[in-house]
Amino acid sequence: MLLQNHPNATGISLKIEWIEVIFHANAYPVCMYSGLANATSTKSWLDYSSYLDAATAGAFDLRQNIRLLDNVMKLGVEVWLRLIKAGRVCPQEIDWLLCHYSSHFFRGQIVELLEQAGCMISEEKWFTNLYSRGNTGCASIDLRLEELFNSGKLQPGQKIFCFVPESGRFTTAYIMLTAVENTHKPMISQISNFLRFPKLRLSQALNRNSPTLRKLICCGS
């Protein structure tokens, strides 16, 4: 991903309007972790006498408390609604919603919460590759942006809202983007408009008395 302070010379670029990252690590216990035999253990994999002992104890296992996952979506939508109230997100102005969720099950939860709050963004505007790529975890939003960017569906001026909840420590990111197009001609094309050379036929070039040739020689000298 290339970040720069101006649009690409050609085609569509994505302008970052703002990024908001909210942490809720203080609100709930750890949801996803590794390196411990269990969530309350004070002994990490480094404290075992060997890698084998750590693996046998389950210290290398990736664990997730799925009972906490419902809270991830609730907290994420709660802040989403605060952004709407603050005027930073207007559901009617959103052209594309890129929302990360690891399972279709959680999509239903998000829809239900937004509908209850009267802030639903039409599902026709939701862009996802979950059903073709699967759950790609932390790469999800990057892959979805890349696919939407190259889909041919983006138009200049369209607003893209990204909602990225993370279950490990209840972190949620919100991103507002605008599709923009460079309306300025490249400098080389501007220069070429000023460099208009007269057409010179070969027969004229061979004739040193040609008015056109004399004019060029005088200008060049």
PDB file of C-alpha atoms in Angstrom:
ATOM      1  CA  MET A   1       0.000   0.000   0.000  1.00  0.00           C
ATOM      2  CA  LEU A   2       1.450   3.359  -1.101  1.00  0.00           C
ATOM      3  CA  LEU A   3       0.773   6.475   0.972  1.00  0.00           C
ATOM      4  CA  GLN A   4       1.412   9.879  -0.609  1.00  0.00           C
ATOM      5  CA  ASN A   5       0.128  13.446  -0.328  1.00  0.00           C
ATOM      6  CA  HIS A   6      -1.377  13.576  -3.817  1.00  0.00           C
ATOM      7  CA  PRO A   7      -3.518  11.347  -6.079  1.00  0.00           C
ATOM      8  CA  ASN A   8      -2.047   9.070  -8.712  1.00  0.00           C
ATOM      9  CA  ALA A   9      -1.390  10.681 -12.086  1.00  0.00           C
ATOM     10  CA  THR A  10      -4.063   8.493 -13.677  1.00  0.00           C
ATOM     11  CA  GLY A  11      -7.036   6.497 -12.461  1.00  0.00           C
ATOM     12  CA  ILE A  12      -8.706   6.544  -9.052  1.00  0.00           C
ATOM     13  CA  SER A  13      -6.968   6.993  -5.712  1.00  0.00           C
ATOM     14  CA  LEU A  14      -8.273   6.607  -2.154  1.00  0.00           C
ATOM     15  CA  LYS A  15      -8.112   9.687   0.038  1.00  0.00           C
ATOM     16  CA  ILE A  16      -7.936   9.038   3.795  1.00  0.00           C
ATOM     17  CA  GLU A  17     -10.437  11.345   5.477  1.00  0.00           C
ATOM     18  CA  TRP A  18      -9.798  10.030   8.976  1.00  0.00           C
ATOM     19  CA  ILE A  19      -8.912   6.930  11.012  1.00  0.00           C
ATOM     20  CA  GLU A  20     -10.245   6.206  14.501  1.00  0.00           C
ATOM     21  CA  VAL A  21      -8.938   3.330  16.653  1.00  0.00           C
ATOM     22  CA  ILE A  22     -10.684   2.495  19.929  1.00  0.00           C
ATOM     23  CA  PHE A  23      -9.345   0.123  22.599  1.00  0.00           C
ATOM     24  CA  HIS A  24     -11.586  -1.708  25.076  1.00  0.00           C
ATOM     25  CA  ALA A  25      -8.904  -3.902  26.645  1.00  0.00           C
ATOM     26  CA  ASN A  26      -9.942  -2.687  30.106  1.00  0.00           C
ATOM     27  CA  ALA A  27     -13.571  -3.749  29.668  1.00  0.00           C
ATOM     28  CA  TYR A  28     -13.243  -7.537  29.319  1.00  0.00           C
ATOM     29  CA  PRO A  29     -10.758 -10.360  29.894  1.00  0.00           C
ATOM     30  CA  VAL A  30      -8.429 -11.402  27.093  1.00  0.00           C
ATOM     31  CA  CYS A  31     -10.478 -13.022  24.321  1.00  0.00           C
ATOM     32  CA  MET A  32      -7.701 -14.505  22.151  1.00  0.00           C
ATOM     33  CA  TYR A  33      -4.228 -15.428  23.322  1.00  0.00           C
ATOM     34  CA  SER A  34      -1.275 -17.785  23.016  1.00  0.00           C
ATOM     35  CA  GLY A  35       1.786 -18.573  25.115  1.00  0.00           C
ATOM     36  CA  LEU A  36      -0.172 -19.616  28.217  1.00  0.00           C
ATOM     37  CA  ALA A  37      -1.789 -22.879  29.188  1.00  0.00           C
ATOM     38  CA  ASN A  38      -4.936 -20.966  30.184  1.00  0.00           C
ATOM     39  CA  ALA A  39      -6.134 -17.396  30.636  1.00  0.00           C
ATOM     40  CA  THR A  40      -5.324 -17.263  34.373  1.00  0.00           C
ATOM     41  CA  SER A  41      -1.911 -18.914  34.171  1.00  0.00           C
ATOM     42  CA  THR A  42       1.119 -16.897  35.315  1.00  0.00           C
ATOM     43  CA  LYS A  43       3.534 -19.294  33.597  1.00  0.00           C
ATOM     44  CA  SER A  44       4.383 -18.508  29.979  1.00  0.00           C
ATOM     45  CA  TRP A  45       5.968 -20.829  27.421  1.00  0.00           C
ATOM     46  CA  LEU A  46       9.348 -19.290  28.312  1.00  0.00           C
ATOM     47  CA  ASP A  47       9.074 -20.603  31.856  1.00  0.00           C
ATOM     48  CA  TYR A  48       9.024 -24.290  30.859  1.00  0.00           C
ATOM     49  CA  SER A  49      12.209 -26.338  30.927  1.00  0.00           C
ATOM     50  CA  SER A  50      11.883 -27.210  27.232  1.00  0.00           C
ATOM     51  CA  TYR A  51       9.805 -26.428  24.153  1.00  0.00           C
ATOM     52  CA  LEU A  52       8.410 -29.945  24.359  1.00  0.00           C
ATOM     53  CA  ASP A  53       7.155 -29.413  27.912  1.00  0.00           C
ATOM     54  CA  ALA A  54       5.575 -26.086  26.862  1.00  0.00           C
ATOM     55  CA  ALA A  55       3.875 -27.711  23.876  1.00  0.00           C
ATOM     56  CA  THR A  56       2.655 -30.636  25.977  1.00  0.00           C
ATOM     57  CA  ALA A  57       1.112 -28.212  28.474  1.00  0.00           C
ATOM     58  CA  GLY A  58      -0.646 -26.399  25.637  1.00  0.00           C
ATOM     59  CA  ALA A  59       1.301 -23.162  26.027  1.00  0.00           C
ATOM     60  CA  PHE A  60       1.752 -22.866  22.258  1.00  0.00           C
ATOM     61  CA  ASP A  61      -1.925 -23.319  21.469  1.00  0.00           C
ATOM     62  CA  LEU A  62      -3.892 -20.397  20.060  1.00  0.00           C
ATOM     63  CA  ARG A  63      -6.928 -19.994  22.301  1.00  0.00           C
ATOM     64  CA  GLN A  64     -10.116 -17.969  22.038  1.00  0.00           C
ATOM     65  CA  ASN A  65     -12.962 -17.492  24.470  1.00  0.00           C
ATOM     66  CA  ILE A  66     -15.859 -17.551  22.020  1.00  0.00           C
ATOM     67  CA  ARG A  67     -18.297 -16.596  24.785  1.00  0.00           C
ATOM     68  CA  LEU A  68     -16.841 -13.082  24.683  1.00  0.00           C
ATOM     69  CA  LEU A  69     -17.237 -12.597  20.934  1.00  0.00           C
ATOM     70  CA  ASP A  70     -20.745 -11.167  21.153  1.00  0.00           C
ATOM     71  CA  ASN A  71     -19.301  -8.269  23.145  1.00  0.00           C
ATOM     72  CA  VAL A  72     -16.806  -7.488  20.378  1.00  0.00           C
ATOM     73  CA  MET A  73     -19.591  -6.636  17.941  1.00  0.00           C
ATOM     74  CA  LYS A  74     -21.655  -4.776  20.542  1.00  0.00           C
ATOM     75  CA  LEU A  75     -18.736  -2.541  21.513  1.00  0.00           C
ATOM     76  CA  GLY A  76     -17.839  -1.968  17.868  1.00  0.00           C
ATOM     77  CA  VAL A  77     -21.337  -0.936  16.852  1.00  0.00           C
ATOM     78  CA  GLU A  78     -21.671   1.179  19.999  1.00  0.00           C
ATOM     79  CA  VAL A  79     -18.723   3.371  18.946  1.00  0.00           C
ATOM     80  CA  TRP A  80     -20.019   3.354  15.357  1.00  0.00           C
ATOM     81  CA  LEU A  81     -23.257   4.911  16.635  1.00  0.00           C
ATOM     82  CA  ARG A  82     -21.261   7.513  18.593  1.00  0.00           C
ATOM     83  CA  LEU A  83     -19.456   8.474  15.372  1.00  0.00           C
ATOM     84  CA  ILE A  84     -22.838   8.890  13.673  1.00  0.00           C
ATOM     85  CA  LYS A  85     -24.099  11.061  16.538  1.00  0.00           C
ATOM     86  CA  ALA A  86     -20.948  13.195  16.311  1.00  0.00           C
ATOM     87  CA  GLY A  87     -21.590  13.730  12.586  1.00  0.00           C
ATOM     88  CA  ARG A  88     -18.467  11.907  11.447  1.00  0.00           C
ATOM     89  CA  VAL A  89     -20.440   9.120   9.756  1.00  0.00           C
ATOM     90  CA  CYS A  90     -23.644   9.734   7.796  1.00  0.00           C
ATOM     91  CA  PRO A  91     -25.186   6.381   6.769  1.00  0.00           C
ATOM     92  CA  GLN A  92     -26.990   7.967   3.805  1.00  0.00           C
ATOM     93  CA  GLU A  93     -23.702   9.259   2.358  1.00  0.00           C
ATOM     94  CA  ILE A  94     -21.858   5.920   2.502  1.00  0.00           C
ATOM     95  CA  ASP A  95     -21.479   4.275  -0.922  1.00  0.00           C
ATOM     96  CA  TRP A  96     -19.465   1.229   0.210  1.00  0.00           C
ATOM     97  CA  LEU A  97     -19.223  -0.482   3.584  1.00  0.00           C
ATOM     98  CA  LEU A  98     -16.246  -2.764   4.170  1.00  0.00           C
ATOM     99  CA  CYS A  99     -16.893  -4.607   7.400  1.00  0.00           C
ATOM    100  CA  HIS A 100     -14.631  -7.324   8.769  1.00  0.00           C
ATOM    101  CA  TYR A 101     -16.344 -10.299  10.360  1.00  0.00           C
ATOM    102  CA  SER A 102     -14.934 -13.799  10.649  1.00  0.00           C
ATOM    103  CA  SER A 103     -18.243 -15.595  10.100  1.00  0.00           C
ATOM    104  CA  HIS A 104     -21.607 -14.945   8.441  1.00  0.00           C
ATOM    105  CA  PHE A 105     -23.076 -15.401  11.921  1.00  0.00           C
ATOM    106  CA  PHE A 106     -21.600 -12.078  13.074  1.00  0.00           C
ATOM    107  CA  ARG A 107     -22.907 -10.235  10.026  1.00  0.00           C
ATOM    108  CA  GLY A 108     -26.410 -10.970  11.280  1.00  0.00           C
ATOM    109  CA  GLN A 109     -25.546  -9.493  14.670  1.00  0.00           C
ATOM    110  CA  ILE A 110     -24.210  -6.284  13.130  1.00  0.00           C
ATOM    111  CA  VAL A 111     -27.284  -5.893  10.917  1.00  0.00           C
ATOM    112  CA  GLU A 112     -29.600  -6.453  13.868  1.00  0.00           C
ATOM    113  CA  LEU A 113     -27.826  -3.867  16.045  1.00  0.00           C
ATOM    114  CA  LEU A 114     -27.801  -1.238  13.276  1.00  0.00           C
ATOM    115  CA  GLU A 115     -31.455  -1.816  12.435  1.00  0.00           C
ATOM    116  CA  GLN A 116     -32.419  -1.475  16.094  1.00  0.00           C
ATOM    117  CA  ALA A 117     -30.607   1.878  16.194  1.00  0.00           C
ATOM    118  CA  GLY A 118     -32.157   3.023  12.907  1.00  0.00           C
ATOM    119  CA  CYS A 119     -28.707   3.492  11.338  1.00  0.00           C
ATOM    120  CA  MET A 120     -28.601   0.597   8.909  1.00  0.00           C
ATOM    121  CA  ILE A 121     -26.529   0.916   5.726  1.00  0.00           C
ATOM    122  CA  SER A 122     -28.210  -0.950   2.876  1.00  0.00           C
ATOM    123  CA  GLU A 123     -26.706  -4.410   2.458  1.00  0.00           C
ATOM    124  CA  GLU A 124     -26.373  -3.672  -1.266  1.00  0.00           C
ATOM    125  CA  LYS A 125     -23.526  -1.360  -0.285  1.00  0.00           C
ATOM    126  CA  TRP A 126     -21.680  -4.023   1.730  1.00  0.00           C
ATOM    127  CA  PHE A 127     -18.559  -5.300  -0.037  1.00  0.00           C
ATOM    128  CA  THR A 128     -17.094  -8.553   1.256  1.00  0.00           C
ATOM    129  CA  ASN A 129     -14.928 -11.427   0.059  1.00  0.00           C
ATOM    130  CA  LEU A 130     -15.584 -13.661   3.057  1.00  0.00           C
ATOM    131  CA  TYR A 131     -17.495 -16.157   0.934  1.00  0.00           C
ATOM    132  CA  SER A 132     -14.759 -16.416  -1.704  1.00  0.00           C
ATOM    133  CA  ARG A 133     -11.584 -15.929   0.406  1.00  0.00           C
ATOM    134  CA  GLY A 134     -12.667 -17.103   3.832  1.00  0.00           C
ATOM    135  CA  ASN A 135     -11.621 -15.469   7.088  1.00  0.00           C
ATOM    136  CA  THR A 136      -8.272 -13.829   6.315  1.00  0.00           C
ATOM    137  CA  GLY A 137      -7.945 -12.262   9.768  1.00  0.00           C
ATOM    138  CA  CYS A 138      -5.856  -9.095  10.036  1.00  0.00           C
ATOM    139  CA  ALA A 139      -5.364  -9.054   6.243  1.00  0.00           C
ATOM    140  CA  SER A 140      -9.119  -8.940   5.652  1.00  0.00           C
ATOM    141  CA  ILE A 141      -9.578  -5.186   5.250  1.00  0.00           C
ATOM    142  CA  ASP A 142      -6.523  -4.835   2.993  1.00  0.00           C
ATOM    143  CA  LEU A 143      -7.714  -7.621   0.698  1.00  0.00           C
ATOM    144  CA  ARG A 144     -11.235  -6.204   0.511  1.00  0.00           C
ATOM    145  CA  LEU A 145      -9.962  -2.741  -0.302  1.00  0.00           C
ATOM    146  CA  GLU A 146      -7.724  -4.178  -3.005  1.00  0.00           C
ATOM    147  CA  GLU A 147     -10.574  -6.150  -4.561  1.00  0.00           C
ATOM    148  CA  LEU A 148     -12.992  -3.214  -4.468  1.00  0.00           C
ATOM    149  CA  PHE A 149     -10.315  -0.883  -5.871  1.00  0.00           C
ATOM    150  CA  ASN A 150      -9.740  -3.164  -8.861  1.00  0.00           C
ATOM    151  CA  SER A 151     -13.380  -4.187  -9.346  1.00  0.00           C
ATOM    152  CA  GLY A 152     -14.222  -1.300 -11.653  1.00  0.00           C
ATOM    153  CA  LYS A 153     -17.133  -0.365  -9.373  1.00  0.00           C
ATOM    154  CA  LEU A 154     -15.531   2.632  -7.647  1.00  0.00           C
ATOM    155  CA  GLN A 155     -16.475   6.067  -8.941  1.00  0.00           C
ATOM    156  CA  PRO A 156     -14.874   9.438  -8.082  1.00  0.00           C
ATOM    157  CA  GLY A 157     -16.535  11.058  -5.087  1.00  0.00           C
ATOM    158  CA  GLN A 158     -17.811   7.834  -3.531  1.00  0.00           C
ATOM    159  CA  LYS A 159     -17.425   7.363   0.225  1.00  0.00           C
ATOM    160  CA  ILE A 160     -16.008   4.132   1.685  1.00  0.00           C
ATOM    161  CA  PHE A 161     -16.465   3.322   5.378  1.00  0.00           C
ATOM    162  CA  CYS A 162     -14.357   0.541   6.910  1.00  0.00           C
ATOM    163  CA  PHE A 163     -15.368  -1.139  10.183  1.00  0.00           C
ATOM    164  CA  VAL A 164     -12.680  -3.460  11.570  1.00  0.00           C
ATOM    165  CA  PRO A 165     -13.349  -5.124  14.936  1.00  0.00           C
ATOM    166  CA  GLU A 166     -10.615  -7.267  16.526  1.00  0.00           C
ATOM    167  CA  SER A 167     -11.327  -9.823  19.219  1.00  0.00           C
ATOM    168  CA  GLY A 168      -7.898 -10.324  20.818  1.00  0.00           C
ATOM    169  CA  ARG A 169      -8.020  -7.262  23.056  1.00  0.00           C
ATOM    170  CA  PHE A 170     -11.282  -5.685  21.867  1.00  0.00           C
ATOM    171  CA  THR A 171      -9.732  -3.143  19.496  1.00  0.00           C
ATOM    172  CA  THR A 172     -11.856  -1.618  16.737  1.00  0.00           C
ATOM    173  CA  ALA A 173     -10.730   0.566  13.832  1.00  0.00           C
ATOM    174  CA  TYR A 174     -12.925   2.882  11.772  1.00  0.00           C
ATOM    175  CA  ILE A 175     -11.709   4.374   8.479  1.00  0.00           C
ATOM    176  CA  MET A 176     -13.367   6.888   6.163  1.00  0.00           C
ATOM    177  CA  LEU A 177     -12.074   7.032   2.590  1.00  0.00           C
ATOM    178  CA  THR A 178     -13.073   8.969  -0.514  1.00  0.00           C
ATOM    179  CA  ALA A 179     -12.432   7.829  -4.080  1.00  0.00           C
ATOM    180  CA  VAL A 180     -10.758  10.692  -5.949  1.00  0.00           C
ATOM    181  CA  GLU A 181      -9.485  11.207  -9.479  1.00  0.00           C
ATOM    182  CA  ASN A 182      -6.573  13.410 -10.524  1.00  0.00           C
ATOM    183  CA  THR A 183      -8.027  16.198 -12.661  1.00  0.00           C
ATOM    184  CA  HIS A 184      -4.639  17.762 -13.458  1.00  0.00           C
ATOM    185  CA  LYS A 185      -2.855  16.775 -16.650  1.00  0.00           C
ATOM    186  CA  PRO A 186       0.649  15.309 -16.229  1.00  0.00           C
ATOM    187  CA  MET A 187       3.355  17.996 -16.569  1.00  0.00           C
ATOM    188  CA  ILE A 188       4.816  16.361 -19.691  1.00  0.00           C
ATOM    189  CA  SER A 189       1.496  16.770 -21.538  1.00  0.00           C
ATOM    190  CA  GLN A 190       1.293  20.412 -20.467  1.00  0.00           C
ATOM    191  CA  ILE A 191       4.797  21.079 -21.787  1.00  0.00           C
ATOM    192  CA  SER A 192       3.991  19.395 -25.100  1.00  0.00           C
ATOM    193  CA  ASN A 193       1.173  21.889 -25.646  1.00  0.00           C
ATOM    194  CA  PHE A 194       3.757  24.692 -25.799  1.00  0.00           C
ATOM    195  CA  LEU A 195       6.247  22.879 -28.008  1.00  0.00           C
ATOM    196  CA  ARG A 196       4.642  23.081 -31.426  1.00  0.00           C
ATOM    197  CA  PHE A 197       7.287  22.601 -34.110  1.00  0.00           C
ATOM    198  CA  PRO A 198       6.439  23.519 -37.736  1.00  0.00           C
ATOM    199  CA  LYS A 199       6.138  20.675 -40.174  1.00  0.00           C
ATOM    200  CA  LEU A 200       9.204  20.504 -42.391  1.00  0.00           C
ATOM    201  CA  ARG A 201       9.101  18.497 -45.587  1.00  0.00           C
ATOM    202  CA  LEU A 202      12.247  16.772 -46.805  1.00  0.00           C
ATOM    203  CA  SER A 203      12.166  18.778 -50.019  1.00  0.00           C
ATOM    204  CA  GLN A 204      12.150  21.972 -47.967  1.00  0.00           C
ATOM    205  CA  ALA A 205      14.988  20.765 -45.775  1.00  0.00           C
ATOM    206  CA  LEU A 206      17.166  20.152 -48.805  1.00  0.00           C
ATOM    207  CA  ASN A 207      16.527  23.663 -50.030  1.00  0.00           C
ATOM    208  CA  ARG A 208      18.659  26.031 -47.972  1.00  0.00           C
ATOM    209  CA  ASN A 209      16.661  28.933 -49.361  1.00  0.00           C
ATOM    210  CA  SER A 210      13.488  27.531 -47.778  1.00  0.00           C
ATOM    211  CA  PRO A 211      11.873  30.282 -45.632  1.00  0.00           C
ATOM    212  CA  THR A 212      10.961  27.704 -42.998  1.00  0.00           C
ATOM    213  CA  LEU A 213      14.517  26.362 -42.792  1.00  0.00           C
ATOM    214  CA  ARG A 214      16.029  29.881 -42.597  1.00  0.00           C
ATOM    215  CA  LYS A 215      13.611  30.686 -39.771  1.00  0.00           C
ATOM    216  CA  LEU A 216      14.647  27.606 -37.802  1.00  0.00           C
ATOM    217  CA  ILE A 217      18.362  28.358 -38.354  1.00  0.00           C
ATOM    218  CA  CYS A 218      17.926  31.928 -37.163  1.00  0.00           C
ATOM    219  CA  CYS A 219      16.018  30.806 -34.058  1.00  0.00           C
ATOM    220  CA  GLY A 220      18.596  28.149 -33.293  1.00  0.00           C
ATOM    221  CA  SER A 221      21.534  30.517 -33.589  1.00  0.00           C
TER     222      SER A 221
END
